[in-house]
Each structure stands twice: as C-alpha cells, then as structure tokens.
PDB file of C-alpha atoms in Angstrom:
ATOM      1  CA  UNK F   1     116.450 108.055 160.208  1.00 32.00           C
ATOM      2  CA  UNK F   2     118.421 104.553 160.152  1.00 36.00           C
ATOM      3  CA  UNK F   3     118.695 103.189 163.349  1.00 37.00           C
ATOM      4  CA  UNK F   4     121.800 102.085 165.243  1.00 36.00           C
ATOM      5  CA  UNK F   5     120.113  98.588 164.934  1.00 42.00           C
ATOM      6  CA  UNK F   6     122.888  97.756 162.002  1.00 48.00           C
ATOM      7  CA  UNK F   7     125.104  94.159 162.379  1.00 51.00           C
ATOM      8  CA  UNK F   8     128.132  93.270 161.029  1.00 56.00           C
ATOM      9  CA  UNK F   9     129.225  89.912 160.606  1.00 58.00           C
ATOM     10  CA  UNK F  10     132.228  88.506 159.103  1.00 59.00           C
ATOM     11  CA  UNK F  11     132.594  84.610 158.061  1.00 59.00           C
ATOM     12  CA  UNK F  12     135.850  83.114 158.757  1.00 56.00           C
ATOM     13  CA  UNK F  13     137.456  79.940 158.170  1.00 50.00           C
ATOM     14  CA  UNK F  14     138.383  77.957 161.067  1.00 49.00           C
ATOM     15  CA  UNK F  15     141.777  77.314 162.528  1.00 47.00           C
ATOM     16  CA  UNK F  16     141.448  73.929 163.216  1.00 41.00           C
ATOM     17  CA  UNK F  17     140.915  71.326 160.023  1.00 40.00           C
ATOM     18  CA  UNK F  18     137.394  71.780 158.510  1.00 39.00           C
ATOM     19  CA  UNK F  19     134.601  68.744 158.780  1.00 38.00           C
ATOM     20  CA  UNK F  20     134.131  67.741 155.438  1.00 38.00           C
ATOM     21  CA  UNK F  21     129.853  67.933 155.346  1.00 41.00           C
ATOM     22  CA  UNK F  22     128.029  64.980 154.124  1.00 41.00           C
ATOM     23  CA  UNK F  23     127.243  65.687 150.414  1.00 40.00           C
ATOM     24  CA  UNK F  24     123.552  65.911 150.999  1.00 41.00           C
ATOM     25  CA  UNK F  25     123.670  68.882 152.909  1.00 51.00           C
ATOM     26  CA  UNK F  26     124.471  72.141 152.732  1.00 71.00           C
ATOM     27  CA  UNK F  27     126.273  74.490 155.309  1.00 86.00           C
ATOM     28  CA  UNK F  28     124.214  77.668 155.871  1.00 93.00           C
ATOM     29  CA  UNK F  29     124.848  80.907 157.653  1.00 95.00           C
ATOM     30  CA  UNK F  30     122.170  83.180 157.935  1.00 97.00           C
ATOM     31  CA  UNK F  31     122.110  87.144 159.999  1.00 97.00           C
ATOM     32  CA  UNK F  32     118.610  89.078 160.814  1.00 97.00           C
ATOM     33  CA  UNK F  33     116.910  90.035 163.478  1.00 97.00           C
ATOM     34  CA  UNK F  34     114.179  88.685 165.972  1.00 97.00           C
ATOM     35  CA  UNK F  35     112.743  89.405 168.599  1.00 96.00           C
ATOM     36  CA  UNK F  36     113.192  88.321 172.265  1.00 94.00           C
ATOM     37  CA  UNK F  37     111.025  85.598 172.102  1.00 94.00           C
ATOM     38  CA  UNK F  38     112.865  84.081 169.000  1.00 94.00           C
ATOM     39  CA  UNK F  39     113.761  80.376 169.580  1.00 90.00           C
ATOM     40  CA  UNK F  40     117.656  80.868 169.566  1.00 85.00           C
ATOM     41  CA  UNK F  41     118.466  76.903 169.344  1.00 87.00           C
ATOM     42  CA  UNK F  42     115.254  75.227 167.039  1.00 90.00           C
ATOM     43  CA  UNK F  43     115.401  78.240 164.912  1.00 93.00           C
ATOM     44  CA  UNK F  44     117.125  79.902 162.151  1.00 96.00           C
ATOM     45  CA  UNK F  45     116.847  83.722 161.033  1.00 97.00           C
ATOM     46  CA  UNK F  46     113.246  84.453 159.317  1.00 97.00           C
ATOM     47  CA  UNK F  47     111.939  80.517 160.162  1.00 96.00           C
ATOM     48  CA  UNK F  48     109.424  82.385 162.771  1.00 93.00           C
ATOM     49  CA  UNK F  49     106.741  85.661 162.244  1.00 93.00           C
ATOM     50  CA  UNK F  50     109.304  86.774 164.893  1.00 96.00           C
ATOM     51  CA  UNK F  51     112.441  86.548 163.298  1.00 97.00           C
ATOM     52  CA  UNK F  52     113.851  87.858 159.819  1.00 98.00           C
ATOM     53  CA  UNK F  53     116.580  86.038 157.543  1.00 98.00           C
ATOM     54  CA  UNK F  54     119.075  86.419 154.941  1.00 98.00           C
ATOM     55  CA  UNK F  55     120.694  83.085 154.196  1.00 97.00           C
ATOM     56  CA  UNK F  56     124.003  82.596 152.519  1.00 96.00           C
ATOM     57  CA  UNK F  57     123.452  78.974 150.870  1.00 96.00           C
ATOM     58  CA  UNK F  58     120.625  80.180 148.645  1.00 97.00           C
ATOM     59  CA  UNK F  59     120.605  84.389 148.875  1.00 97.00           C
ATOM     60  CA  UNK F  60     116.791  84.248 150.077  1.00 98.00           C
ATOM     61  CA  UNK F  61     115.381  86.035 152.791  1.00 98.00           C
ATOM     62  CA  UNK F  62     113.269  84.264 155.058  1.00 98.00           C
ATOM     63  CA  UNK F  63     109.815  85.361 157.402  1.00 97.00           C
ATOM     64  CA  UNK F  64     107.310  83.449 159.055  1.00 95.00           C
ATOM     65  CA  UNK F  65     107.754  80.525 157.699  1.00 92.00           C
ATOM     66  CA  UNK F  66     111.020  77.760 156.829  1.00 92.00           C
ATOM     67  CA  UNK F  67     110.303  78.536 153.301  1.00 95.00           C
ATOM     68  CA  UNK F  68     112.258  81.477 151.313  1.00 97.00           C
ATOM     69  CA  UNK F  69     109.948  84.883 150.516  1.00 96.00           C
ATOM     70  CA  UNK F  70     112.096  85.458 147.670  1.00 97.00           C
ATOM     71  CA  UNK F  71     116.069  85.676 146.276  1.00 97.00           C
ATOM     72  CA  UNK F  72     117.098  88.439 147.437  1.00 98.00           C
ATOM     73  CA  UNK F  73     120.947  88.796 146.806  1.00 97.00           C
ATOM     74  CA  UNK F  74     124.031  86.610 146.306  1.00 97.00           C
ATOM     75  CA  UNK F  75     125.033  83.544 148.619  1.00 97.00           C
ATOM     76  CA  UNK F  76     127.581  84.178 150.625  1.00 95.00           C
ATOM     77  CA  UNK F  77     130.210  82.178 152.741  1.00 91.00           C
ATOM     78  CA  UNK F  78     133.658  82.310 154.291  1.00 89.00           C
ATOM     79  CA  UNK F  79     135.532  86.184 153.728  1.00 90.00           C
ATOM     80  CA  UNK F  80     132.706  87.893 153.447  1.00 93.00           C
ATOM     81  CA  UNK F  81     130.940  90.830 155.625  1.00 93.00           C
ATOM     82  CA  UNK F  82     127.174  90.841 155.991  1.00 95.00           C
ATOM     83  CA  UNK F  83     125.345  93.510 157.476  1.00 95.00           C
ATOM     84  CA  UNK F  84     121.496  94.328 158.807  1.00 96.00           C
ATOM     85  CA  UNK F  85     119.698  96.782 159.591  1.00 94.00           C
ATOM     86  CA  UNK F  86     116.373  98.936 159.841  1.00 95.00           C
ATOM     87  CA  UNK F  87     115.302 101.587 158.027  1.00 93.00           C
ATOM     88  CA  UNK F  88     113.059 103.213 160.497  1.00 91.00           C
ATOM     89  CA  UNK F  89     112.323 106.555 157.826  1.00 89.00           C
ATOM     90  CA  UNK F  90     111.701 104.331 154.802  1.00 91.00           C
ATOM     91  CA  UNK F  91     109.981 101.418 157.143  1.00 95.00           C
ATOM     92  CA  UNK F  92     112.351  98.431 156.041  1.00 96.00           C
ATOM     93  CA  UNK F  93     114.558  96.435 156.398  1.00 97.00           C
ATOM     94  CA  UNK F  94     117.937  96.170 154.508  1.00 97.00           C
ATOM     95  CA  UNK F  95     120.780  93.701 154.605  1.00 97.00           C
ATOM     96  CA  UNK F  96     124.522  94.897 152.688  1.00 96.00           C
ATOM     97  CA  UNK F  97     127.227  92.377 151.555  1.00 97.00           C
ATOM     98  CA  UNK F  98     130.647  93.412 151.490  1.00 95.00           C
ATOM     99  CA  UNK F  99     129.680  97.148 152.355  1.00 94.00           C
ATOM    100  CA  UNK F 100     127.243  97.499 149.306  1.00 96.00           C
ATOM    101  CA  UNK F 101     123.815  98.116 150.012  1.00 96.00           C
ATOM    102  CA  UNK F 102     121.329  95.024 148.626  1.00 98.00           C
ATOM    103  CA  UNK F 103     118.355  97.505 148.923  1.00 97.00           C
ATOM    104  CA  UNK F 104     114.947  96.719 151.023  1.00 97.00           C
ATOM    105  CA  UNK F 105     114.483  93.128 152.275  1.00 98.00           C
ATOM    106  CA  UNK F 106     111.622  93.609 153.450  1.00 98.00           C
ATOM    107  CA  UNK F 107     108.662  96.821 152.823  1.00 97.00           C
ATOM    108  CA  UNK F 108     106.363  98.709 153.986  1.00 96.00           C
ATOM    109  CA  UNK F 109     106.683  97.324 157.754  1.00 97.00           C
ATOM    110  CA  UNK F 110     103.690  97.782 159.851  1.00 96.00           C
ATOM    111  CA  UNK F 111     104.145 100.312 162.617  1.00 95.00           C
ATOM    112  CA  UNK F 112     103.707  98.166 165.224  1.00 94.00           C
ATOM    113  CA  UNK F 113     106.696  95.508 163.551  1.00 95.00           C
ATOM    114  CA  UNK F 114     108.676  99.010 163.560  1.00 96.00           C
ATOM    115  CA  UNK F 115     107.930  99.608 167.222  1.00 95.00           C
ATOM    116  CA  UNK F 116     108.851  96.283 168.342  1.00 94.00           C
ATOM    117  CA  UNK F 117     112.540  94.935 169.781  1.00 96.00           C
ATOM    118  CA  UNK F 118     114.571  93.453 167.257  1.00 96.00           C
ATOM    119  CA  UNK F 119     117.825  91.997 168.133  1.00 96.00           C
ATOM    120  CA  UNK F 120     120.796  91.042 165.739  1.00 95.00           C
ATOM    121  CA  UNK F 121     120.783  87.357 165.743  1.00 95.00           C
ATOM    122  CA  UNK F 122     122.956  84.732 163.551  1.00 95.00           C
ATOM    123  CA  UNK F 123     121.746  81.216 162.810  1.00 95.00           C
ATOM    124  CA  UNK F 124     124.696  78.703 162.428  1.00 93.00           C
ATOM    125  CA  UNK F 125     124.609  75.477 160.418  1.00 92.00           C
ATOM    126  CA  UNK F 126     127.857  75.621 159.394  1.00 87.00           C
ATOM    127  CA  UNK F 127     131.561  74.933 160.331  1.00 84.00           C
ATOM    128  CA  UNK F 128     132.922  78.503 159.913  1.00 83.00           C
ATOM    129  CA  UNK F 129     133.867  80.884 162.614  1.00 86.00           C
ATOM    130  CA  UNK F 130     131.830  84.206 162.813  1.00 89.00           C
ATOM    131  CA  UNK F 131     133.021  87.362 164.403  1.00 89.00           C
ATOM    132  CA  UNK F 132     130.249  89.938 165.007  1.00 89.00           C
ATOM    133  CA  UNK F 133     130.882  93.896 165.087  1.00 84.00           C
ATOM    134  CA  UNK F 134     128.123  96.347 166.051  1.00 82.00           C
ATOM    135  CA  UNK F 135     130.100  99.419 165.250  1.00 76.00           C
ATOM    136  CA  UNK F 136     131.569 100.324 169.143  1.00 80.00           C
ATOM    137  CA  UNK F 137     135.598  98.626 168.211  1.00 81.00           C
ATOM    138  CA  UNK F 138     135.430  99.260 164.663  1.00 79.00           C
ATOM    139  CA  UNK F 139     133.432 100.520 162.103  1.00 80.00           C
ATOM    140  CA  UNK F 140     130.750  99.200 159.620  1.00 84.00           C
ATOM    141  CA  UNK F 141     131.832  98.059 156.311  1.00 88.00           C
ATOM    142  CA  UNK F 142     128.906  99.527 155.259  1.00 90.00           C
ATOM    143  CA  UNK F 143     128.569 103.430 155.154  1.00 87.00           C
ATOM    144  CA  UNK F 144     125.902 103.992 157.303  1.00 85.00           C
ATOM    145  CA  UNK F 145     126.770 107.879 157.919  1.00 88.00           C
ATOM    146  CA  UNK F 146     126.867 108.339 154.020  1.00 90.00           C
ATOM    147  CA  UNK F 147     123.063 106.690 154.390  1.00 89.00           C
ATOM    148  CA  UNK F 148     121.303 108.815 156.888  1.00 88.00           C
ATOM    149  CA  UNK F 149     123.170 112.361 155.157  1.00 90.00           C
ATOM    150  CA  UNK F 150     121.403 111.283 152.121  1.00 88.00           C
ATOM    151  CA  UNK F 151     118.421 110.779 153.903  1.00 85.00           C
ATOM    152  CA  UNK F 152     118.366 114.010 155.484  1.00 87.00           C
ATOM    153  CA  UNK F 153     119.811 116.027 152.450  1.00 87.00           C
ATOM    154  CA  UNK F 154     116.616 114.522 150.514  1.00 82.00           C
ATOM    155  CA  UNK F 155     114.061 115.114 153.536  1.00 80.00           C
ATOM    156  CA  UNK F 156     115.398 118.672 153.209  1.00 82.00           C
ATOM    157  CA  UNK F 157     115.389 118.880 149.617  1.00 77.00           C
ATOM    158  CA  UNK F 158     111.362 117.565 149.774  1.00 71.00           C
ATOM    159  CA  UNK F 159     110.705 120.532 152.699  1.00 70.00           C
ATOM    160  CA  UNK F 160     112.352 123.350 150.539  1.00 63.00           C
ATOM    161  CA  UNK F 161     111.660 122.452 147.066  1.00 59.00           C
ATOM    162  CA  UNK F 162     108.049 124.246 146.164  1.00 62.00           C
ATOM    163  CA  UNK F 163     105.285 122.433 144.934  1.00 60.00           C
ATOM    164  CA  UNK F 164     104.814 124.142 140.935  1.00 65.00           C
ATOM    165  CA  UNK F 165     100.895 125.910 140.690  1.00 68.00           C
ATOM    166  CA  UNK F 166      98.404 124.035 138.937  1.00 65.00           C
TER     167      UNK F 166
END
C-alpha cells in the first residue's frame, strides 16, 4: 500500500520585492526525501546515496550524486504544488505536480532502501516562499485515496481472477 510518507509543497512568491538573481544562475527548488543523516545545509535533494530529488530548474531527479539520473517531468516554480511519496506495494518512488501523478521516479527499490527512514525534505536555492502540507490541515492535491483503492481493487482483481489451464 502507499505510505503516509506523501509531501506537499506549494511555491509562493514572496511578499516583500524579489532579488533580481545574477544572470548566471539559476534559482532552484527541489522536494524528496532523505534520510536522517542527510546534510540539511551542504546538500540539496538526491546530491547524496541518502537523499532523493526532483528539481524544478531542470525537471531531473537526482541520487547519489550532484549530477541528474534522468528528466523526469516538467520544471516547476512559483504557483505550483509538488508532491512525494513512496510506493511501498510497487517499491518506488513517485513525485506529482499539480495533483497529477508523474509516475515512478525511481524503481525497483531494494528492500532494505524500502525499510529505511525517509523524511520529506526541501532544498532551497531560491527566493520564493514555500509552504509545506503533509495532509493533517488540509488535504493532498494529489488523490492519494483514489491511489491505494486502485491498488487494492487490482490486488483483488489478481487474487480472484483464475489462472486459464494450459
């Protein structure tokens, strides 16, 4: 089943004036997970074999190394709700944008990276304002219920549905 280990974070723009950056940089904001012994200030999301990224400047995701894995999905920036989570049944882990799903991040997770603490973490290099929700004031963009009742309807479906005779 999906855990409740499921972020949601929404970019907003400041209320004071923004910083205008230097043109040879780029603000990023990036959401995951890592683990407790994550370097919260040298660090962002995925930069670490104990951390995982999505960054919004590029749309990569990000493990082990300071180097993207792959594009994944869009960028994203300022109005927009990203969300992260693990797939504990499927043994992945997922990000959504905007409450759609992007699909598996990252496969086929080892059972011990499944058995280890992840915590939501958000890397900052950026001027915007974040506001973080894990689901306890208001809800997830993203339909989480509407994922684990598929999950179970197809677990079901797998149980009941007879294999034909050879």
């Amino acid at each position: 089943a999906v855990t409740n280990d499921a972020t949601g974070l929404r970019l907003r723009t400041p209320n004071t004036p923004p910083v205008i950056p230097n043109s040879n940089t780029s603000e990023c904001v990036a959401i995951g997970l890592a683990s407790h012994d994550f370097s919260l200030h040298t660090r962002m999301p995925g930069w670490g074999s104990n951390s995982f990224g999505y960054h919004g400047d590029d749309g990569g995701i990000f493990h082990a190394s300071g180097s993207m894995v792959q594009q994944y999905g869009p960028t994203y920036g300022v109005g927009d709700v990203v969300g992260c989570g693990i797939d504990f049944l499927e043994g992945h882990l997922f990000y959504t944008l905007n409450g759609a799903y992007l699909g598996a991040a990252f496969s086929n997770l080892s059972p011990a990276v499944l058995q280890h603490d992840w915590y939501p973490v958000v890397g900052l290099d950026s001027n915007c304002l974040v506001q973080c929700t894990f689901g306890c004031d208001q809800p997830f963009r993203f339909d989480l219920s509407s994922m684990i009742q598929e999950q179970q309807e197809r677990r079901v479906e797998g149980v009941m549905t007879p294999v034909p005779p050879q």
